[in-house]
Coordinates of C-alpha atoms and ligand atoms in Angstrom, one line a residue:
M1 CA 153.8 96.9 115.2
E2 CA 152.2 95.6 112.0
L3 CA 148.9 94.9 113.0
R4 CA 145.7 97.1 112.9
E5 CA 142.9 97.1 115.6
E6 CA 139.4 96.5 115.1
C7 CA 137.2 99.1 116.1
G8 CA 136.0 101.1 118.9
V9 CA 132.5 102.2 120.2
F10 CA 131.3 104.7 122.3
G11 CA 127.8 105.9 123.7
V12 CA 126.2 108.2 126.0
T13 CA 122.8 108.5 127.8
F14 CA 121.3 111.2 130.3
P15 CA 118.2 112.3 131.8
E16 CA 117.8 115.6 130.4
K17 CA 119.2 116.7 126.9
T18 CA 122.6 117.7 126.8
N19 CA 125.5 117.8 124.4
V20 CA 125.9 114.3 123.9
A21 CA 127.6 114.8 120.7
G22 CA 130.3 116.5 122.4
M23 CA 130.5 113.9 125.2
V24 CA 130.6 111.1 122.2
Y25 CA 133.2 113.2 120.1
Y26 CA 135.9 113.0 123.4
G27 CA 134.9 109.3 124.0
L28 CA 136.1 108.7 120.1
Y29 CA 138.9 110.7 120.4
A30 CA 140.1 108.2 123.6
L31 CA 139.3 105.0 121.3
Q32 CA 141.4 106.9 118.3
H33 CA 144.2 104.0 118.8
R34 CA 141.7 101.1 117.6
G35 CA 140.5 102.5 114.4
Q36 CA 141.7 105.6 112.1
E37 CA 140.2 104.7 109.1
G38 CA 136.8 106.3 109.8
C39 CA 134.5 107.5 112.5
G40 CA 130.5 108.9 112.9
I41 CA 128.4 110.0 115.6
S42 CA 124.5 109.8 115.6
V43 CA 122.3 111.3 118.2
C44 CA 118.8 111.1 119.3
S45 CA 116.9 114.3 120.1
D46 CA 113.2 114.0 120.6
G47 CA 113.0 110.9 118.4
V48 CA 115.0 112.5 115.6
F49 CA 118.3 111.0 114.5
T50 CA 121.2 112.9 113.3
S51 CA 123.9 111.1 112.0
V52 CA 127.5 112.3 110.6
K53 CA 130.0 109.7 109.3
D54 CA 132.9 109.7 107.0
V55 CA 136.3 107.6 106.1
G56 CA 138.9 109.8 108.2
L57 CA 140.5 110.5 112.0
V58 CA 138.1 112.1 114.2
S59 CA 139.6 115.4 114.2
E60 CA 138.9 115.6 110.2
V61 CA 135.3 113.9 110.4
L62 CA 133.8 115.4 113.3
T63 CA 135.2 119.3 112.6
N64 CA 133.4 122.5 114.4
D65 CA 131.5 122.6 111.1
T66 CA 130.1 119.1 110.9
M67 CA 129.4 119.0 114.7
K68 CA 126.9 122.0 114.3
K69 CA 124.7 119.5 112.5
F70 CA 123.9 118.2 116.2
S71 CA 121.2 119.4 118.6
P72 CA 121.4 118.7 122.3
G73 CA 119.7 115.0 122.8
K74 CA 119.7 112.6 125.6
T75 CA 121.6 109.6 123.7
A76 CA 124.4 109.3 121.4
V77 CA 126.5 106.5 120.0
G78 CA 129.8 106.5 117.7
H79 CA 132.5 104.7 116.4
V80 CA 135.8 104.7 115.1
R81 CA 136.4 102.3 112.6
Y82 CA 139.2 99.9 110.9
G83 CA 137.5 97.8 108.4
T84 CA 138.6 94.4 109.1
T85 CA 135.2 93.0 107.2
G86 CA 134.0 95.2 104.2
G87 CA 136.4 98.0 102.6
S88 CA 137.0 101.3 104.0
T89 CA 134.7 103.1 102.0
R90 CA 132.2 105.7 103.5
M91 CA 129.3 103.6 103.0
N92 CA 131.0 101.0 105.4
C93 CA 131.3 103.8 108.1
Q94 CA 129.4 103.2 111.6
P95 CA 127.0 103.9 113.4
I96 CA 124.8 102.2 111.0
E97 CA 121.0 103.3 111.3
V98 CA 118.0 101.3 110.5
N99 CA 114.4 102.8 110.1
H100 CA 111.3 100.1 110.3
R101 CA 108.0 100.0 110.2
L102 CA 108.1 100.1 114.1
G103 CA 111.0 102.8 115.0
R104 CA 114.4 103.5 114.5
M105 CA 118.1 102.3 115.9
A106 CA 121.8 103.2 115.6
I107 CA 124.2 100.3 116.0
A108 CA 127.9 100.6 116.5
H109 CA 129.9 97.4 116.4
N110 CA 133.1 96.2 117.5
G111 CA 134.4 92.6 116.4
N112 CA 133.7 90.6 113.8
L113 CA 131.0 87.8 113.1
S114 CA 132.7 84.0 112.5
N115 CA 129.3 83.1 110.9
A116 CA 129.2 86.6 108.8
E117 CA 129.2 84.6 105.2
Q118 CA 126.7 81.9 106.2
L119 CA 124.3 84.3 107.7
R120 CA 124.5 87.1 104.8
K121 CA 123.6 84.0 102.4
E122 CA 120.6 83.2 104.3
L123 CA 119.5 86.6 104.4
E124 CA 120.2 87.6 100.6
L125 CA 118.5 84.2 99.9
S126 CA 115.3 85.5 102.0
G127 CA 115.3 88.8 99.9
A128 CA 117.4 90.9 102.0
I129 CA 119.7 93.7 99.9
F130 CA 122.6 94.8 101.5
H131 CA 124.0 98.2 101.1
T132 CA 127.3 98.1 102.7
T133 CA 129.8 95.1 103.0
S134 CA 130.4 95.0 106.6
D135 CA 128.9 92.4 109.1
T136 CA 127.4 95.3 111.0
E137 CA 124.6 95.3 108.6
I138 CA 123.8 91.6 109.2
I139 CA 123.6 92.4 112.7
A140 CA 121.0 95.1 111.9
Y141 CA 119.3 93.0 109.3
I142 CA 118.6 90.1 112.0
L143 CA 117.7 92.5 114.8
T144 CA 115.6 94.5 113.1
K145 CA 113.8 91.0 111.7
E146 CA 113.3 90.3 115.5
M147 CA 112.0 93.6 116.2
L148 CA 109.5 93.7 113.7
R149 CA 108.0 90.5 115.5
G150 CA 106.5 92.8 117.9
V151 CA 108.8 91.6 120.8
S152 CA 110.9 93.9 123.1
T153 CA 114.0 95.3 122.0
E154 CA 115.7 93.2 124.7
Q155 CA 113.6 90.0 123.6
A156 CA 115.4 90.9 120.0
I157 CA 118.8 91.4 121.0
T158 CA 118.4 88.0 122.7
E159 CA 117.1 86.0 119.8
S160 CA 119.7 87.8 117.3
M161 CA 122.3 87.0 119.8
N162 CA 121.2 82.9 119.2
K163 CA 122.1 83.5 115.5
L164 CA 125.6 85.2 115.8
E165 CA 128.9 83.5 116.3
G166 CA 131.9 85.2 117.0
A167 CA 133.3 88.8 118.1
Y168 CA 130.4 91.7 118.8
S169 CA 130.6 94.3 121.2
L170 CA 128.1 96.4 120.4
I171 CA 125.9 99.6 121.2
I172 CA 122.5 100.1 120.0
M173 CA 120.7 103.2 120.4
T174 CA 116.6 103.7 119.8
S175 CA 114.7 106.2 120.4
D176 CA 114.3 106.1 124.2
K177 CA 117.2 103.9 125.5
L178 CA 120.8 102.7 124.9
Y179 CA 121.8 99.0 125.0
A180 CA 125.1 97.6 125.5
V181 CA 125.7 93.9 124.8
R182 CA 129.0 92.0 124.5
D183 CA 129.2 88.5 123.0
P184 CA 128.9 85.5 125.0
H185 CA 132.9 84.8 124.8
G186 CA 133.5 88.5 125.5
F187 CA 136.2 88.5 122.9
R188 CA 136.2 92.4 122.3
P189 CA 136.2 94.7 125.9
L190 CA 132.9 96.8 127.0
C191 CA 132.5 98.7 130.0
F192 CA 130.3 101.6 131.7
G193 CA 130.5 104.3 133.8
K194 CA 128.6 107.1 135.4
T195 CA 128.6 111.0 135.1
A196 CA 128.1 113.1 137.9
D197 CA 124.7 114.5 136.5
G198 CA 123.1 111.0 136.3
G199 CA 124.1 110.1 132.7
Y200 CA 126.0 106.9 131.5
A201 CA 128.8 106.2 129.4
V202 CA 129.6 103.2 127.5
A203 CA 132.8 102.5 126.0
S204 CA 134.9 99.6 124.6
E205 CA 137.6 100.6 126.8
S206 CA 137.9 102.5 130.3
C207 CA 140.2 105.0 128.9
A208 CA 137.7 106.8 127.2
I209 CA 135.2 106.3 130.2
S210 CA 138.0 108.4 132.3
A211 CA 138.1 110.8 128.9
V212 CA 134.6 111.9 129.7
N213 CA 135.0 112.4 133.1
A214 CA 133.0 109.8 134.3
E215 CA 133.5 107.0 137.3
F216 CA 134.3 103.7 136.0
V217 CA 131.0 100.9 137.3
R218 CA 132.2 97.9 135.7
D219 CA 132.2 95.8 132.4
V220 CA 129.4 94.3 130.7
Q221 CA 129.6 90.4 131.0
P222 CA 130.2 87.5 128.2
G223 CA 126.5 87.4 127.3
E224 CA 125.0 90.3 129.1
I225 CA 122.7 92.9 127.6
V226 CA 122.8 96.2 129.9
V227 CA 119.9 98.3 129.2
F228 CA 120.1 101.9 129.8
G229 CA 116.6 103.6 130.3
S230 CA 115.0 106.2 132.5
D231 CA 115.7 104.0 135.4
G232 CA 119.1 103.6 135.2
P233 CA 121.3 100.7 134.3
R234 CA 119.4 97.1 134.5
S235 CA 121.1 94.0 133.4
V236 CA 119.8 91.1 131.4
T237 CA 121.6 87.8 130.6
S238 CA 121.2 86.7 126.7
G239 CA 120.2 83.4 128.4
C240 CA 121.8 81.9 124.9
G241 CA 123.6 78.8 126.9
K242 CA 126.9 80.0 125.5
C243 CA 128.5 82.4 127.8
L244 CA 132.1 81.1 128.4
K245 CA 134.7 84.3 128.8
K246 CA 137.0 84.2 125.9
T247 CA 138.6 88.0 126.1
C248 CA 141.1 88.4 123.3
I249 CA 144.5 88.4 124.9
F250 CA 145.8 90.4 122.2
E251 CA 143.7 93.1 123.5
Y252 CA 146.3 92.8 126.8
I253 CA 149.2 92.7 124.2
Y254 CA 148.5 95.2 121.8
F255 CA 145.3 96.4 120.8
A256 CA 144.3 98.3 124.1
R257 CA 145.4 101.5 125.4
Q258 CA 148.1 101.2 128.3
D259 CA 146.2 102.9 130.6
S260 CA 142.7 100.7 130.1
V261 CA 141.7 98.3 132.7
I262 CA 140.0 95.1 130.7
D263 CA 137.8 92.9 132.8
G264 CA 139.7 94.0 136.2
I265 CA 143.3 93.6 134.8
P266 CA 145.3 96.5 133.9
V267 CA 146.6 96.5 130.5
H268 CA 149.9 98.1 131.3
E269 CA 150.4 95.9 134.3
S270 CA 149.8 93.0 131.8
R271 CA 152.2 94.1 129.6
K272 CA 155.1 94.5 132.4
Q273 CA 154.3 91.3 133.3
A274 CA 155.0 90.0 129.7
G275 CA 158.3 91.8 129.9
R276 CA 159.3 90.2 133.2
I277 CA 158.6 86.6 131.8
L278 CA 160.9 87.4 129.0
A279 CA 163.5 88.5 130.9
K280 CA 163.5 85.2 133.1
E281 CA 162.7 82.8 129.7
F282 CA 165.1 84.7 127.6
P283 CA 167.7 86.5 129.5
A284 CA 170.4 88.4 127.6
D285 CA 173.9 89.9 128.0
A286 CA 172.8 93.7 127.3
D287 CA 173.4 97.2 128.0
I288 CA 170.4 98.6 127.6
V289 CA 166.9 97.4 127.0
V290 CA 164.5 99.3 124.4
G291 CA 160.7 99.4 124.0
V292 CA 159.1 99.8 120.2
P293 CA 156.6 102.4 120.8
D294 CA 154.1 102.4 121.9
S295 CA 153.1 98.7 123.1
G296 CA 156.5 97.6 123.3
I297 CA 157.5 100.0 126.2
D298 CA 155.6 98.6 129.0
A299 CA 157.1 95.0 128.2
A300 CA 160.4 96.8 128.0
L301 CA 159.9 98.3 131.7
G302 CA 159.1 94.7 132.6
F303 CA 162.1 93.3 130.9
A304 CA 164.4 95.8 132.4
E305 CA 162.9 95.8 136.3
E306 CA 163.5 91.9 136.2
S307 CA 166.8 91.8 134.7
G308 CA 168.3 94.9 136.5
I309 CA 169.7 95.8 132.5
P310 CA 168.5 99.8 132.4
Y311 CA 165.9 101.1 130.1
G312 CA 166.7 103.6 127.7
L313 CA 164.7 105.7 125.4
G314 CA 166.4 104.3 122.2
L315 CA 163.4 104.6 119.8
I316 CA 161.3 107.9 119.4
K317 CA 157.9 107.6 117.6
N318 CA 156.7 110.4 115.3
K319 CA 153.6 111.6 117.5
Y320 CA 152.2 113.3 114.5
I321 CA 151.5 110.0 112.6
G322 CA 148.9 107.3 113.0
R323 CA 149.2 103.2 113.0
T324 CA 147.4 103.6 109.2
F325 CA 150.4 105.9 107.7
I326 CA 150.2 105.5 104.2
S327 CA 153.2 106.8 102.4
P328 CA 151.8 109.3 99.3
G329 CA 153.2 108.0 96.1
Q330 CA 154.5 104.5 95.5
D331 CA 158.5 105.6 96.5
N332 CA 159.6 102.4 97.5
R333 CA 162.9 104.2 98.3
L334 CA 161.6 105.8 101.0
D335 CA 161.5 103.4 104.3
R336 CA 158.1 104.0 106.0
V337 CA 159.2 102.9 109.2
K338 CA 162.2 105.5 109.1
I339 CA 159.5 107.9 109.2
K340 CA 157.9 106.4 111.7
L341 CA 160.3 105.7 114.4
S342 CA 163.6 107.2 115.0
P343 CA 166.5 105.5 117.0
V344 CA 168.2 107.9 119.4
R345 CA 171.7 107.5 118.5
S346 CA 173.1 108.5 121.9
V347 CA 171.4 105.8 123.8
I348 CA 172.1 103.2 121.2
S349 CA 175.4 103.4 120.0
G350 CA 178.2 100.6 121.0
K351 CA 175.4 99.3 123.3
R352 CA 174.1 95.5 123.2
V353 CA 170.7 96.2 123.2
V354 CA 167.3 93.6 123.8
L355 CA 165.1 95.1 121.7
I356 CA 161.3 94.5 122.9
D357 CA 158.1 94.8 120.5
D358 CA 154.8 93.2 120.8
S359 CA 154.6 91.0 118.2
I360 CA 155.9 89.6 114.7
V361 CA 153.8 89.1 111.8
R362 CA 155.3 88.8 108.5
G363 CA 158.6 90.1 110.0
T364 CA 159.3 92.8 107.2
T365 CA 159.0 95.9 110.0
S366 CA 161.2 93.7 112.5
R367 CA 163.8 93.6 110.0
R368 CA 163.5 97.4 109.4
I369 CA 163.7 98.1 113.3
V370 CA 166.9 96.0 113.5
R371 CA 168.4 97.7 110.5
L372 CA 167.5 101.0 111.8
L373 CA 169.3 100.3 115.4
R374 CA 172.5 98.7 113.5
E375 CA 172.8 101.8 111.5
A376 CA 172.5 104.0 115.1
G377 CA 175.6 101.6 116.3
A378 CA 174.3 98.7 118.0
A379 CA 176.7 96.4 119.1
E380 CA 174.0 93.7 119.2
I381 CA 170.4 93.5 118.9
H382 CA 168.8 90.8 121.3
V383 CA 164.6 90.6 120.2
R384 CA 162.1 89.7 122.8
I385 CA 158.6 89.4 121.6
S386 CA 156.0 89.8 124.2
S387 CA 153.4 87.5 122.5
P388 CA 153.7 84.0 121.0
R389 CA 154.3 83.4 117.6
F390 CA 151.8 83.9 115.3
L391 CA 150.4 80.5 113.4
H392 CA 146.7 81.0 112.7
P393 CA 144.8 83.9 111.6
C394 CA 141.9 85.7 113.7
Y395 CA 138.1 85.1 112.5
Y396 CA 137.1 88.1 115.9
G397 CA 138.0 91.4 114.2
T398 CA 141.6 91.5 113.7
D399 CA 143.6 91.8 110.5
I400 CA 145.9 88.4 111.5
D401 CA 146.3 87.4 108.0
S402 CA 146.3 83.9 106.5
E403 CA 149.0 81.3 107.7
E404 CA 150.7 81.6 104.4
H405 CA 151.2 85.4 105.4
L406 CA 152.4 85.0 108.8
I407 CA 156.4 84.6 109.2
A408 CA 156.2 82.1 112.1
S409 CA 153.6 79.5 110.7
N410 CA 156.2 78.9 107.9
H411 CA 159.5 79.4 109.7
S412 CA 161.6 78.2 113.3
V413 CA 162.4 80.8 115.6
S414 CA 166.1 80.7 114.6
E415 CA 165.0 80.9 110.8
I416 CA 163.1 84.2 111.7
C417 CA 166.2 85.1 114.3
A418 CA 168.1 85.3 111.0
M419 CA 165.3 86.9 108.5
I420 CA 165.2 89.8 111.0
C421 CA 169.1 90.1 111.2
A422 CA 168.8 90.0 115.1
D423 CA 171.8 88.4 117.2
S424 CA 169.0 86.3 119.4
L425 CA 164.9 86.2 119.3
G426 CA 162.8 84.8 121.5
F427 CA 158.8 85.1 121.9
L428 CA 156.4 84.8 124.9
P429 CA 156.2 81.0 125.9
L430 CA 152.4 80.3 125.3
E431 CA 151.7 78.5 128.8
T432 CA 152.7 81.7 130.3
L433 CA 149.9 83.6 128.7
R434 CA 147.6 83.2 131.8
E435 CA 150.1 85.1 133.8
L436 CA 149.0 88.0 132.1
T437 CA 145.1 88.0 132.7
G438 CA 145.0 86.5 136.2
N439 CA 142.2 84.2 136.5
N440 CA 140.4 85.5 133.5
E441 CA 139.5 83.1 130.9
Y442 CA 141.1 84.3 127.1
C443 CA 141.0 83.2 123.4
A444 CA 144.6 82.7 122.2
A445 CA 143.5 81.0 118.9
C446 CA 146.3 82.8 116.6
F447 CA 148.5 81.4 118.6
D448 CA 147.4 77.9 119.6
G449 CA 144.9 77.1 116.9
K450 CA 142.3 76.6 119.7
Y451 CA 139.1 78.9 118.1
P452 CA 136.2 79.4 120.7
T453 CA 133.9 79.1 117.5
P454 CA 133.2 77.1 114.6
V455 CA 135.3 79.3 111.8
P456 CA 134.8 79.9 108.3
G457 CA 136.0 77.2 105.6
D458 CA 136.5 73.6 106.0
S459 CA 139.9 74.0 107.3
G460 CA 138.2 75.8 110.1
K461 CA 135.8 73.6 110.9
D462 CA 138.4 70.5 110.8
R463 CA 140.2 72.7 113.4
F464 CA 137.1 73.3 115.7
E465 CA 136.6 69.6 115.6
Q466 CA 139.7 68.8 116.2
K467 CA 139.9 71.3 119.0
I468 CA 136.7 69.4 120.8
I469 CA 138.8 66.2 120.3
T470 CA 141.9 67.6 121.9
N471 CA 140.1 69.0 124.6
D472 CA 138.3 65.6 125.3
Ligands
SF4_1 FE1 142.7 87.7 119.9 FE2 143.9 86.2 118.7 FE3 141.7 85.5 119.7 FE4 141.5 87.3 117.8 S1 142.5 85.0 117.4 S2 140.3 87.3 119.1 S3 143.9 88.2 117.8 S4 143.1 86.1 120.8

């Protein structure tokens, strides 16, 4: 509820020229939940690249007027942004376009590099001048340097992957091909589908593949490069030797859209399963189960199903509000949570409520929601959280903050329960996370501190070394 996503990427390629910008527009619309700070599209038409990007929602940036700038083309790539590295200015919007001696490319990136600082320093010391503060430009620089050696694009991507650490799901457009690239751990999702007229669509989530009427083909595998050329898709493994699937577990819990399927696991089912587990591990004597929209609803359905307590539509979300709503002015007398969420008094009043939310980060939002329900007449409020306690920051493209800002890092469950004014509180047990992802390996570092890659700073390095010792 207090967290924001990373970014979303979408690209298409067709055998013949068509309205590729329009297709990307619809794809980005379906991915808007992954980033609402900025967006953009780059189209390649007869080798000429045209881009439109700016801060704002898809509907604000890609208007009838701006879309007229695009000519029909065979390939296009787009991006929705929530800035986790670098600020939210226009210069950091994507796709990033690069012109070099041997060609052109446009890159859209989802994720964060965990070694961005070190790579940037090395590049700057060797003469690089950066125009943005986003780590995507670091990827663009490294890739361009490799391409300028005269190797093939896929070889250049493979070489670049050996230097990058952390999370990157990329779509790269050159003047004749589209490349889908997923980092060796596959932190962020990436998949592709096929259209009826022989085109291909690549997207962060399968919901965007469906949005453009393409048929889902498969996920891009960790460490895989899929090349889309005139002869269809061709798979290249990066050969980087570090491939070990660690899909972000929080994609299933919160980031992804409910109708998406990531690495074969439907997100909705995964969330329902979290609710069922909570009902077994932390049952409550209650009259009604209420989910905090949007991502708490699926888990609430699972809790209701398992416990036999009826689900009730006790909280309504303002449909016309983005996740990054900012109140105009500084009037703190107005409660921002109240603008986003309204309790349904007829459902809540006099009831013992089980309230399901996806996470507690700082605790402020949870406290306000509990207060809303009390004001609506709830007799008791039993809070159940469909993720474990956040104890560590994330370095892979989310804004899960430093430990000092994470309430669970500094307080016990009973202290948090008192702080949010709930009658009882239960978090999803860490050891049950596996039940959400089937046999897929996952990253849960923000919950267990076991980072799949080295992370910035001495303490992070210590943690990584500690992790290796522990695993032994
Ligand atoms: Fe996802 Fe947490 Fe891992 Fe970040 S640290 S990639 S949020 S599971």
